[in-house]
């Protein structure tokens, strides 16, 4: 999976753990069928732990199987028993393991991060600020001072996907956030996220979620 987070691009491979602060803008894309699971959590001291872990190592980790307790966390989450305390213990244990794995690796972050060139960063910033409006390759190329073909090649090299797919994924991610965090109608969210029609939005959304419509996604997440 290819990620763009805090003006950095990086790739996660099979078995990797990716730790992100969900309050920061982020985007991800894939170039082939991919299965992944995510856990959203908060709690006392988690922000401080995250900050320390990120400062030392960035976002991508590999843990030996005896230290990776994510399967246990997922199993507890799937259980219908009242085990919030157990889940909290496991999550803090995972964060502790991640922190321990970063010992003496303060200089290793750049090894897992691909520096995005300024011209592509300019395009990314424009997309992030204008995703609700029409965005053309010509405009992005102009901002980047590159020809359209050169821009598309360079963008895909660093972001792992085409500009069109990146924009689509970004809009879909923003739409998912609005579906969960607001009471806006599906039609309004479609418009606010830059889709040119409700039909286009529903089709693209369903394709990205394995057939789940925006309305169903909202019900499941709530």
CSV table of C-alpha atoms in Angstrom, one decimal:
chain,number,residue,atom,x,y,z
A,1,UNK,CA,0.0,0.0,0.0
A,2,UNK,CA,1.2,3.5,-0.8
A,3,UNK,CA,0.6,6.3,1.7
A,4,UNK,CA,0.9,10.0,1.7
A,5,UNK,CA,1.1,11.5,5.2
A,6,UNK,CA,2.6,14.7,6.6
A,7,UNK,CA,4.1,15.6,3.1
A,8,UNK,CA,5.8,12.2,3.0
A,9,UNK,CA,5.2,9.2,0.7
A,10,UNK,CA,6.0,5.7,1.9
A,11,UNK,CA,5.0,2.1,1.1
A,12,UNK,CA,3.8,-0.6,3.5
A,13,UNK,CA,4.4,-4.3,2.5
A,14,UNK,CA,2.7,-7.5,3.6
A,15,UNK,CA,2.8,-7.9,7.3
A,16,UNK,CA,3.7,-4.3,8.1
A,17,UNK,CA,2.1,-2.2,10.8
A,18,UNK,CA,1.3,1.4,9.9
A,19,UNK,CA,0.7,3.8,12.8
A,20,UNK,CA,-1.0,7.1,11.8
A,21,UNK,CA,-2.5,10.0,13.7
A,22,UNK,CA,-6.0,10.2,12.3
A,23,UNK,CA,-6.3,13.9,13.1
A,24,UNK,CA,-3.7,14.5,10.3
A,25,UNK,CA,-4.7,14.3,6.6
A,26,UNK,CA,-3.6,11.1,5.1
A,27,UNK,CA,-4.2,9.2,1.9
A,28,UNK,CA,-3.5,5.7,0.7
A,29,UNK,CA,-3.8,3.7,-2.6
A,30,UNK,CA,-3.1,0.3,-3.9
A,31,UNK,CA,-2.1,-1.0,-7.4
A,32,UNK,CA,-3.5,-4.5,-6.9
A,33,UNK,CA,-6.2,-6.2,-4.8
A,34,UNK,CA,-5.1,-5.8,-1.2
A,35,UNK,CA,-6.6,-6.8,2.1
A,36,UNK,CA,-5.9,-4.9,5.3
A,37,UNK,CA,-7.4,-4.3,8.7
A,38,UNK,CA,-7.4,-1.1,10.8
A,39,UNK,CA,-7.9,-0.3,14.5
A,40,UNK,CA,-8.9,3.2,15.6
A,41,UNK,CA,-8.1,3.9,19.2
A,42,UNK,CA,-7.6,6.8,21.7
A,43,UNK,CA,-6.9,7.0,25.4
A,44,UNK,CA,-4.7,8.5,28.1
A,45,UNK,CA,-1.1,9.1,27.0
A,46,UNK,CA,-1.7,7.6,23.5
A,47,UNK,CA,-0.9,10.9,21.8
A,48,UNK,CA,2.4,11.2,23.7
A,49,UNK,CA,3.3,7.6,22.9
A,50,UNK,CA,2.4,8.1,19.2
A,51,UNK,CA,4.5,11.3,19.0
A,52,UNK,CA,7.5,9.5,20.5
A,53,UNK,CA,7.2,6.5,18.3
A,54,UNK,CA,6.8,8.6,15.1
A,55,UNK,CA,9.7,10.8,16.0
A,56,UNK,CA,12.0,7.8,16.3
A,57,UNK,CA,10.8,5.7,13.4
A,58,UNK,CA,8.1,7.2,11.3
A,59,UNK,CA,5.0,5.2,10.5
A,60,UNK,CA,6.0,1.7,9.2
A,61,UNK,CA,7.0,-1.2,11.5
A,62,UNK,CA,7.7,-4.8,11.4
A,63,UNK,CA,7.3,-6.8,14.7
A,64,UNK,CA,8.2,-10.4,15.4
A,65,UNK,CA,5.2,-12.6,15.8
A,66,UNK,CA,5.7,-13.0,19.5
A,67,UNK,CA,5.5,-9.2,19.9
A,68,UNK,CA,2.7,-8.5,17.4
A,69,UNK,CA,-0.6,-8.8,19.4
A,70,UNK,CA,-2.8,-7.3,16.8
A,71,UNK,CA,-4.5,-10.7,16.1
A,72,UNK,CA,-5.4,-10.8,19.8
A,73,UNK,CA,-6.8,-7.2,19.7
A,74,UNK,CA,-8.9,-8.0,16.6
A,75,UNK,CA,-10.2,-11.2,18.3
A,76,UNK,CA,-11.2,-9.2,21.4
A,77,UNK,CA,-13.0,-6.6,19.3
A,78,UNK,CA,-14.9,-9.3,17.5
A,79,UNK,CA,-16.0,-10.8,20.8
A,80,UNK,CA,-19.4,-9.7,22.2
A,81,UNK,CA,-18.2,-9.8,25.8
A,82,UNK,CA,-17.4,-6.8,27.9
A,83,UNK,CA,-13.7,-6.7,27.6
A,84,UNK,CA,-12.8,-3.0,27.1
A,85,UNK,CA,-10.2,-3.2,29.8
A,86,UNK,CA,-8.5,-6.2,28.1
A,87,UNK,CA,-8.5,-4.4,24.8
A,88,UNK,CA,-6.9,-1.3,26.4
A,89,UNK,CA,-4.2,-3.5,27.9
A,90,UNK,CA,-3.4,-5.1,24.6
A,91,UNK,CA,-3.3,-1.8,22.7
A,92,UNK,CA,-0.9,-0.3,25.3
A,93,UNK,CA,1.2,-3.4,25.1
A,94,UNK,CA,1.3,-3.0,21.3
A,95,UNK,CA,2.4,0.6,21.6
A,96,UNK,CA,5.0,-0.4,24.1
A,97,UNK,CA,6.3,-3.0,21.7
A,98,UNK,CA,6.5,-0.5,18.9
A,99,UNK,CA,8.3,2.0,21.1
A,100,UNK,CA,10.8,-0.7,22.2
A,101,UNK,CA,11.4,-1.6,18.5
A,102,UNK,CA,12.4,1.9,17.8
A,103,UNK,CA,15.3,1.9,20.3
A,104,UNK,CA,18.5,3.4,18.8
A,105,UNK,CA,16.7,3.9,15.4
A,106,UNK,CA,16.2,7.6,15.4
A,107,UNK,CA,18.0,7.8,12.0
A,108,UNK,CA,16.1,5.1,10.3
A,109,UNK,CA,13.0,7.0,9.4
A,110,UNK,CA,14.3,8.2,6.0
A,111,UNK,CA,15.1,4.6,5.0
A,112,UNK,CA,11.4,3.9,4.9
A,113,UNK,CA,10.3,7.3,3.5
A,114,UNK,CA,10.6,8.3,-0.1
A,115,UNK,CA,11.2,12.1,-0.4
A,116,UNK,CA,8.6,13.6,-2.6
A,117,UNK,CA,10.1,16.2,-4.9
A,118,UNK,CA,8.9,19.8,-4.5
A,119,UNK,CA,7.0,19.8,-7.8
A,120,UNK,CA,4.9,16.9,-6.7
A,121,UNK,CA,4.4,18.3,-3.2
A,122,UNK,CA,3.0,21.4,-4.9
A,123,UNK,CA,0.5,19.3,-6.8
A,124,UNK,CA,-0.4,17.3,-3.6
A,125,UNK,CA,-1.0,20.5,-1.7
A,126,UNK,CA,-3.3,21.8,-4.5
A,127,UNK,CA,-5.3,18.6,-4.5
A,128,UNK,CA,-5.7,18.6,-0.7
A,129,UNK,CA,-7.0,22.2,-0.8
A,130,UNK,CA,-9.1,22.0,-3.9
A,131,UNK,CA,-10.5,18.4,-3.9
A,132,UNK,CA,-14.1,19.7,-3.8
A,133,UNK,CA,-13.6,21.5,-7.2
A,134,UNK,CA,-12.7,20.3,-10.6
A,135,UNK,CA,-9.0,19.4,-10.9
A,136,UNK,CA,-7.3,18.8,-14.2
A,137,UNK,CA,-4.0,17.3,-15.2
A,138,UNK,CA,-3.2,20.5,-17.1
A,139,UNK,CA,-3.6,22.6,-14.0
A,140,UNK,CA,-1.5,20.2,-11.9
A,141,UNK,CA,1.2,20.1,-14.6
A,142,UNK,CA,1.2,23.9,-14.8
A,143,UNK,CA,1.7,24.2,-11.0
A,144,UNK,CA,4.5,21.7,-11.2
A,145,UNK,CA,6.2,23.3,-14.2
A,146,UNK,CA,6.2,20.0,-16.0
A,147,UNK,CA,4.7,18.7,-19.2
A,148,UNK,CA,1.5,16.7,-18.7
A,149,UNK,CA,3.2,13.4,-19.6
A,150,UNK,CA,6.3,14.1,-17.4
A,151,UNK,CA,4.1,15.1,-14.5
A,152,UNK,CA,2.0,11.9,-14.7
A,153,UNK,CA,5.1,9.7,-14.8
A,154,UNK,CA,6.8,11.5,-12.0
A,155,UNK,CA,3.6,11.5,-9.9
A,156,UNK,CA,3.1,7.8,-10.3
A,157,UNK,CA,6.8,7.1,-9.5
A,158,UNK,CA,6.6,8.7,-6.1
A,159,UNK,CA,2.9,8.2,-5.2
A,160,UNK,CA,2.5,4.7,-6.6
A,161,UNK,CA,-0.7,5.6,-8.5
A,162,UNK,CA,-1.9,7.9,-11.2
A,163,UNK,CA,-2.9,11.5,-10.4
A,164,UNK,CA,-6.5,10.6,-11.4
A,165,UNK,CA,-6.6,7.7,-9.0
A,166,UNK,CA,-5.0,9.6,-6.2
A,167,UNK,CA,-7.6,12.4,-6.5
A,168,UNK,CA,-10.4,9.8,-6.6
A,169,UNK,CA,-9.0,8.1,-3.5
A,170,UNK,CA,-8.6,11.3,-1.7
A,171,UNK,CA,-12.2,12.4,-2.4
A,172,UNK,CA,-13.5,9.0,-1.3
A,173,UNK,CA,-11.5,9.2,1.9
A,174,UNK,CA,-12.9,12.7,2.6
A,175,UNK,CA,-16.4,11.4,1.8
A,176,UNK,CA,-16.0,8.5,4.3
A,177,UNK,CA,-15.0,11.0,7.0
A,178,UNK,CA,-18.0,13.1,6.3
A,179,UNK,CA,-20.3,10.1,6.3
A,180,UNK,CA,-19.1,9.1,9.8
A,181,UNK,CA,-18.6,12.5,11.4
A,182,UNK,CA,-21.5,14.5,10.0
A,183,UNK,CA,-25.2,14.3,9.3
A,184,UNK,CA,-24.9,15.7,5.8
A,185,UNK,CA,-26.9,14.0,3.1
A,186,UNK,CA,-25.2,11.7,0.7
A,187,UNK,CA,-26.0,14.1,-2.1
A,188,UNK,CA,-24.3,17.0,-0.2
A,189,UNK,CA,-21.3,14.9,0.6
A,190,UNK,CA,-21.0,13.9,-3.1
A,191,UNK,CA,-21.0,17.6,-4.1
A,192,UNK,CA,-18.7,18.7,-1.3
A,193,UNK,CA,-16.1,16.1,-2.2
A,194,UNK,CA,-15.9,17.0,-5.9
A,195,UNK,CA,-18.0,14.3,-7.6
A,196,UNK,CA,-19.9,15.5,-10.6
A,197,UNK,CA,-23.0,13.6,-9.8
A,198,UNK,CA,-24.6,11.4,-7.2
A,199,UNK,CA,-24.5,8.4,-9.5
A,200,UNK,CA,-20.8,8.8,-10.1
A,201,UNK,CA,-20.2,9.1,-6.4
A,202,UNK,CA,-22.2,6.0,-5.5
A,203,UNK,CA,-20.6,3.9,-8.2
A,204,UNK,CA,-17.0,5.0,-7.3
A,205,UNK,CA,-17.7,4.5,-3.6
A,206,UNK,CA,-19.2,1.1,-4.0
A,207,UNK,CA,-16.3,0.0,-6.1
A,208,UNK,CA,-13.8,1.1,-3.5
A,209,UNK,CA,-15.6,-0.7,-0.6
A,210,UNK,CA,-16.4,-4.0,-2.3
A,211,UNK,CA,-20.0,-3.1,-3.0
A,212,UNK,CA,-21.0,-1.1,0.0
A,213,UNK,CA,-23.0,2.0,-0.8
A,214,UNK,CA,-22.4,5.3,1.1
A,215,UNK,CA,-25.7,4.9,3.0
A,216,UNK,CA,-24.8,1.4,4.1
A,217,UNK,CA,-21.2,2.5,5.0
A,218,UNK,CA,-22.7,5.2,7.3
A,219,UNK,CA,-25.0,2.7,9.1
A,220,UNK,CA,-22.2,0.2,9.6
A,221,UNK,CA,-19.8,2.8,11.0
A,222,UNK,CA,-22.3,4.3,13.3
